Amino acid sequence: YLPFINWPGEGDDMIFIDEDVEKGVPTLYGTGTEDYVNQAYGQSKKHCAPYHGTIKPGGFNFFGQISYYRYHIEDPVYFNKKIIVTIEHGHDNHRGDDWSSTAYWYQLEPHDPTLFPKLLDRNGRKPRKHVAHFFRKSLCLMFLAIIIIALVIWIIP
């Protein structure tokens, strides 16, 4: 869910594989969320292809709900021990969006499920407000206060 009216696509996709997880250096570094789902500059229209698409476009100004998908069928991402797939939170996307994802992988032999790290509970996955959210709110309140003061000065000379 996108609570803000502006472009949400500048979060670069970064995939850290095996030893690169500890190094903190992405093995694969993309150019933006919209490029990751193969829809350069936006998901404003419905588009469905076999391995990528936009099921629910954001519409004008990319506000509200957007749903898109990307399957790595023709370009699998191989890993041996660890993989971390992220969407960057960087210079041009100080937002409070609510993202969710699903990952599927195939393995030859079974593994003990207790060896996998525990997932965060629902409260641990809730979106956190960023400083920019408070700045926007403060800016709106300040603008409203200026308008009220101007009206008072204009009405009461």
PDB file of C-alpha atoms in Angstrom:
ATOM      1  CA  TYR A   1       0.000   0.000   0.000  1.00  0.00           C
ATOM      2  CA  LEU A   2       1.374   3.433  -0.980  1.00  0.00           C
ATOM      3  CA  PRO A   3       0.086   6.118   1.408  1.00  0.00           C
ATOM      4  CA  PHE A   4       1.904   8.984  -0.328  1.00  0.00           C
ATOM      5  CA  ILE A   5       1.244  10.573  -3.718  1.00  0.00           C
ATOM      6  CA  ASN A   6       4.573  10.353  -5.507  1.00  0.00           C
ATOM      7  CA  TRP A   7       6.844   7.981  -7.352  1.00  0.00           C
ATOM      8  CA  PRO A   8       7.685   4.828  -5.354  1.00  0.00           C
ATOM      9  CA  GLY A   9      10.033   3.207  -7.863  1.00  0.00           C
ATOM     10  CA  GLU A  10      13.535   4.353  -6.924  1.00  0.00           C
ATOM     11  CA  GLY A  11      14.242   1.538  -4.513  1.00  0.00           C
ATOM     12  CA  ASP A  12      17.024  -0.415  -6.210  1.00  0.00           C
ATOM     13  CA  ASP A  13      16.785  -4.189  -6.010  1.00  0.00           C
ATOM     14  CA  MET A  14      19.824  -5.664  -4.286  1.00  0.00           C
ATOM     15  CA  ILE A  15      20.493  -9.380  -3.950  1.00  0.00           C
ATOM     16  CA  PHE A  16      23.229 -10.582  -1.597  1.00  0.00           C
ATOM     17  CA  ILE A  17      24.417 -14.151  -2.234  1.00  0.00           C
ATOM     18  CA  ASP A  18      26.488 -16.427   0.032  1.00  0.00           C
ATOM     19  CA  GLU A  19      29.751 -14.703   1.116  1.00  0.00           C
ATOM     20  CA  ASP A  20      28.514 -11.306  -0.117  1.00  0.00           C
ATOM     21  CA  VAL A  21      25.945 -11.361   2.715  1.00  0.00           C
ATOM     22  CA  GLU A  22      28.745 -10.954   5.285  1.00  0.00           C
ATOM     23  CA  LYS A  23      30.623  -8.446   3.120  1.00  0.00           C
ATOM     24  CA  GLY A  24      27.515  -6.273   2.846  1.00  0.00           C
ATOM     25  CA  VAL A  25      28.124  -5.864  -0.879  1.00  0.00           C
ATOM     26  CA  PRO A  26      25.271  -6.823  -3.223  1.00  0.00           C
ATOM     27  CA  THR A  27      26.046  -9.554  -5.741  1.00  0.00           C
ATOM     28  CA  LEU A  28      23.301  -8.234  -8.020  1.00  0.00           C
ATOM     29  CA  TYR A  29      22.453  -4.519  -7.918  1.00  0.00           C
ATOM     30  CA  GLY A  30      19.479  -3.266  -9.936  1.00  0.00           C
ATOM     31  CA  THR A  31      18.374   0.195 -11.007  1.00  0.00           C
ATOM     32  CA  GLY A  32      14.920   0.571  -9.483  1.00  0.00           C
ATOM     33  CA  THR A  33      11.807  -1.260  -8.388  1.00  0.00           C
ATOM     34  CA  GLU A  34      10.005  -0.649 -11.671  1.00  0.00           C
ATOM     35  CA  ASP A  35      12.999  -1.968 -13.625  1.00  0.00           C
ATOM     36  CA  TYR A  36      13.126  -5.081 -11.447  1.00  0.00           C
ATOM     37  CA  VAL A  37       9.618  -5.987 -12.604  1.00  0.00           C
ATOM     38  CA  ASN A  38      10.615  -5.105 -16.216  1.00  0.00           C
ATOM     39  CA  GLN A  39       8.362  -2.062 -16.484  1.00  0.00           C
ATOM     40  CA  ALA A  40      10.684   0.888 -16.957  1.00  0.00           C
ATOM     41  CA  TYR A  41       9.224   4.057 -15.494  1.00  0.00           C
ATOM     42  CA  GLY A  42       6.131   2.876 -13.904  1.00  0.00           C
ATOM     43  CA  GLN A  43       3.327   0.512 -13.258  1.00  0.00           C
ATOM     44  CA  SER A  44       0.487   2.839 -14.221  1.00  0.00           C
ATOM     45  CA  LYS A  45      -1.236   0.327 -16.524  1.00  0.00           C
ATOM     46  CA  LYS A  46      -2.174  -3.299 -16.102  1.00  0.00           C
ATOM     47  CA  HIS A  47       0.343  -5.575 -17.816  1.00  0.00           C
ATOM     48  CA  CYS A  48       0.706  -9.332 -17.513  1.00  0.00           C
ATOM     49  CA  ALA A  49       3.503 -11.367 -19.094  1.00  0.00           C
ATOM     50  CA  PRO A  50       4.584 -14.934 -18.248  1.00  0.00           C
ATOM     51  CA  TYR A  51       7.372 -13.938 -15.843  1.00  0.00           C
ATOM     52  CA  HIS A  52       6.613 -10.349 -14.822  1.00  0.00           C
ATOM     53  CA  GLY A  53       3.745  -7.910 -14.729  1.00  0.00           C
ATOM     54  CA  THR A  54       1.483  -5.501 -12.890  1.00  0.00           C
ATOM     55  CA  ILE A  55      -1.774  -6.976 -11.668  1.00  0.00           C
ATOM     56  CA  LYS A  56      -3.016  -3.844  -9.931  1.00  0.00           C
ATOM     57  CA  PRO A  57      -1.501  -0.615 -11.276  1.00  0.00           C
ATOM     58  CA  GLY A  58      -1.081   2.426  -9.064  1.00  0.00           C
ATOM     59  CA  GLY A  59      -2.833   4.771 -11.453  1.00  0.00           C
ATOM     60  CA  PHE A  60      -2.167   8.485 -11.614  1.00  0.00           C
ATOM     61  CA  ASN A  61       0.563   9.596  -9.168  1.00  0.00           C
ATOM     62  CA  PHE A  62       1.080   5.989  -8.031  1.00  0.00           C
ATOM     63  CA  PHE A  63      -1.174   6.328  -4.997  1.00  0.00           C
ATOM     64  CA  GLY A  64      -2.927   3.476  -3.245  1.00  0.00           C
ATOM     65  CA  GLN A  65      -2.368  -0.184  -3.946  1.00  0.00           C
ATOM     66  CA  ILE A  66       0.063  -1.574  -6.490  1.00  0.00           C
ATOM     67  CA  SER A  67       0.604  -5.264  -7.072  1.00  0.00           C
ATOM     68  CA  TYR A  68       3.306  -6.616  -9.360  1.00  0.00           C
ATOM     69  CA  TYR A  69       5.279  -9.814  -9.765  1.00  0.00           C
ATOM     70  CA  ARG A  70       8.580 -11.137 -11.072  1.00  0.00           C
ATOM     71  CA  TYR A  71       9.464 -14.814 -11.469  1.00  0.00           C
ATOM     72  CA  HIS A  72      13.108 -15.797 -11.972  1.00  0.00           C
ATOM     73  CA  ILE A  73      12.310 -18.759 -14.237  1.00  0.00           C
ATOM     74  CA  GLU A  74      14.527 -17.851 -17.185  1.00  0.00           C
ATOM     75  CA  ASP A  75      17.102 -16.090 -14.988  1.00  0.00           C
ATOM     76  CA  PRO A  76      17.334 -18.064 -11.730  1.00  0.00           C
ATOM     77  CA  VAL A  77      19.366 -16.672  -8.853  1.00  0.00           C
ATOM     78  CA  TYR A  78      21.547 -19.506  -7.546  1.00  0.00           C
ATOM     79  CA  PHE A  79      22.880 -19.618  -3.998  1.00  0.00           C
ATOM     80  CA  ASN A  80      24.523 -22.250  -1.796  1.00  0.00           C
ATOM     81  CA  LYS A  81      23.994 -21.122   1.797  1.00  0.00           C
ATOM     82  CA  LYS A  82      22.503 -17.645   2.084  1.00  0.00           C
ATOM     83  CA  ILE A  83      20.508 -15.192   0.052  1.00  0.00           C
ATOM     84  CA  ILE A  84      19.033 -11.829   0.988  1.00  0.00           C
ATOM     85  CA  VAL A  85      16.777 -10.043  -1.495  1.00  0.00           C
ATOM     86  CA  THR A  86      16.076  -6.389  -0.701  1.00  0.00           C
ATOM     87  CA  ILE A  87      14.544  -3.232  -2.096  1.00  0.00           C
ATOM     88  CA  GLU A  88      16.722  -0.236  -1.246  1.00  0.00           C
ATOM     89  CA  HIS A  89      15.496   2.531   0.992  1.00  0.00           C
ATOM     90  CA  GLY A  90      17.703   5.329  -0.254  1.00  0.00           C
ATOM     91  CA  HIS A  91      18.047   8.943  -1.256  1.00  0.00           C
ATOM     92  CA  ASP A  92      14.783   9.393  -3.140  1.00  0.00           C
ATOM     93  CA  ASN A  93      12.341   7.089  -1.436  1.00  0.00           C
ATOM     94  CA  HIS A  94      11.863   8.206   2.156  1.00  0.00           C
ATOM     95  CA  ARG A  95       8.426   6.692   2.362  1.00  0.00           C
ATOM     96  CA  GLY A  96       6.277   4.642   4.701  1.00  0.00           C
ATOM     97  CA  ASP A  97       4.894   2.111   2.226  1.00  0.00           C
ATOM     98  CA  ASP A  98       3.690  -1.312   3.290  1.00  0.00           C
ATOM     99  CA  TRP A  99       5.479  -3.966   1.207  1.00  0.00           C
ATOM    100  CA  SER A 100       5.007  -7.716   1.265  1.00  0.00           C
ATOM    101  CA  SER A 101       6.614 -10.475  -0.764  1.00  0.00           C
ATOM    102  CA  THR A 102       6.574 -14.215  -1.336  1.00  0.00           C
ATOM    103  CA  ALA A 103       9.599 -16.310  -2.261  1.00  0.00           C
ATOM    104  CA  TYR A 104       9.731 -19.855  -3.641  1.00  0.00           C
ATOM    105  CA  TRP A 105      12.842 -21.961  -4.028  1.00  0.00           C
ATOM    106  CA  TYR A 106      13.631 -25.529  -5.023  1.00  0.00           C
ATOM    107  CA  GLN A 107      16.131 -27.784  -3.303  1.00  0.00           C
ATOM    108  CA  LEU A 108      17.180 -31.381  -3.856  1.00  0.00           C
ATOM    109  CA  GLU A 109      17.298 -32.742  -0.317  1.00  0.00           C
ATOM    110  CA  PRO A 110      15.047 -31.980   2.674  1.00  0.00           C
ATOM    111  CA  HIS A 111      16.289 -29.689   5.436  1.00  0.00           C
ATOM    112  CA  ASP A 112      15.406 -29.463   9.106  1.00  0.00           C
ATOM    113  CA  PRO A 113      12.933 -26.540   9.324  1.00  0.00           C
ATOM    114  CA  THR A 114      14.185 -25.638  12.818  1.00  0.00           C
ATOM    115  CA  LEU A 115      17.503 -24.573  11.255  1.00  0.00           C
ATOM    116  CA  PHE A 116      15.829 -21.698   9.398  1.00  0.00           C
ATOM    117  CA  PRO A 117      15.736 -18.325  11.165  1.00  0.00           C
ATOM    118  CA  LYS A 118      12.402 -17.400  12.728  1.00  0.00           C
ATOM    119  CA  LEU A 119      10.305 -14.874  10.856  1.00  0.00           C
ATOM    120  CA  LEU A 120       9.250 -11.700  12.598  1.00  0.00           C
ATOM    121  CA  ASP A 121       5.752 -11.722  14.020  1.00  0.00           C
ATOM    122  CA  ARG A 122       3.099  -9.398  12.604  1.00  0.00           C
ATOM    123  CA  ASN A 123       4.067  -6.490  14.886  1.00  0.00           C
ATOM    124  CA  GLY A 124       7.706  -6.795  13.873  1.00  0.00           C
ATOM    125  CA  ARG A 125       6.729  -6.476  10.203  1.00  0.00           C
ATOM    126  CA  LYS A 126       4.557  -3.368  10.583  1.00  0.00           C
ATOM    127  CA  PRO A 127       5.723  -0.378   8.550  1.00  0.00           C
ATOM    128  CA  ARG A 128       7.773   2.162  10.448  1.00  0.00           C
ATOM    129  CA  LYS A 129       7.346   5.871   9.921  1.00  0.00           C
ATOM    130  CA  HIS A 130      10.347   7.611   8.482  1.00  0.00           C
ATOM    131  CA  VAL A 131      11.611  11.064   9.420  1.00  0.00           C
ATOM    132  CA  ALA A 132      10.360  12.428   6.087  1.00  0.00           C
ATOM    133  CA  HIS A 133       6.794  11.507   7.084  1.00  0.00           C
ATOM    134  CA  PHE A 134       7.009  13.703  10.173  1.00  0.00           C
ATOM    135  CA  PHE A 135       8.658  16.475   8.156  1.00  0.00           C
ATOM    136  CA  ARG A 136       5.797  16.477   5.635  1.00  0.00           C
ATOM    137  CA  LYS A 137       3.239  16.522   8.447  1.00  0.00           C
ATOM    138  CA  SER A 138       5.059  19.419  10.175  1.00  0.00           C
ATOM    139  CA  LEU A 139       5.314  21.305   6.897  1.00  0.00           C
ATOM    140  CA  CYS A 140       1.556  20.948   6.312  1.00  0.00           C
ATOM    141  CA  LEU A 141       0.762  22.155   9.836  1.00  0.00           C
ATOM    142  CA  MET A 142       3.132  25.113   9.447  1.00  0.00           C
ATOM    143  CA  PHE A 143       1.521  26.034   6.113  1.00  0.00           C
ATOM    144  CA  LEU A 144      -1.939  25.813   7.706  1.00  0.00           C
ATOM    145  CA  ALA A 145      -0.809  28.061  10.586  1.00  0.00           C
ATOM    146  CA  ILE A 146       0.523  30.669   8.120  1.00  0.00           C
ATOM    147  CA  ILE A 147      -2.808  30.689   6.269  1.00  0.00           C
ATOM    148  CA  ILE A 148      -4.745  31.135   9.532  1.00  0.00           C
ATOM    149  CA  ILE A 149      -2.463  33.986  10.657  1.00  0.00           C
ATOM    150  CA  ALA A 150      -2.798  35.669   7.244  1.00  0.00           C
ATOM    151  CA  LEU A 151      -6.595  35.397   7.410  1.00  0.00           C
ATOM    152  CA  VAL A 152      -6.682  36.839  10.936  1.00  0.00           C
ATOM    153  CA  ILE A 153      -4.466  39.781   9.901  1.00  0.00           C
ATOM    154  CA  TRP A 154      -6.594  40.369   6.794  1.00  0.00           C
ATOM    155  CA  ILE A 155      -9.933  40.167   8.651  1.00  0.00           C
ATOM    156  CA  ILE A 156      -8.814  42.171  11.724  1.00  0.00           C
ATOM    157  CA  PRO A 157      -6.781  45.116  10.380  1.00  0.00           C
TER     158      PRO A 157
END
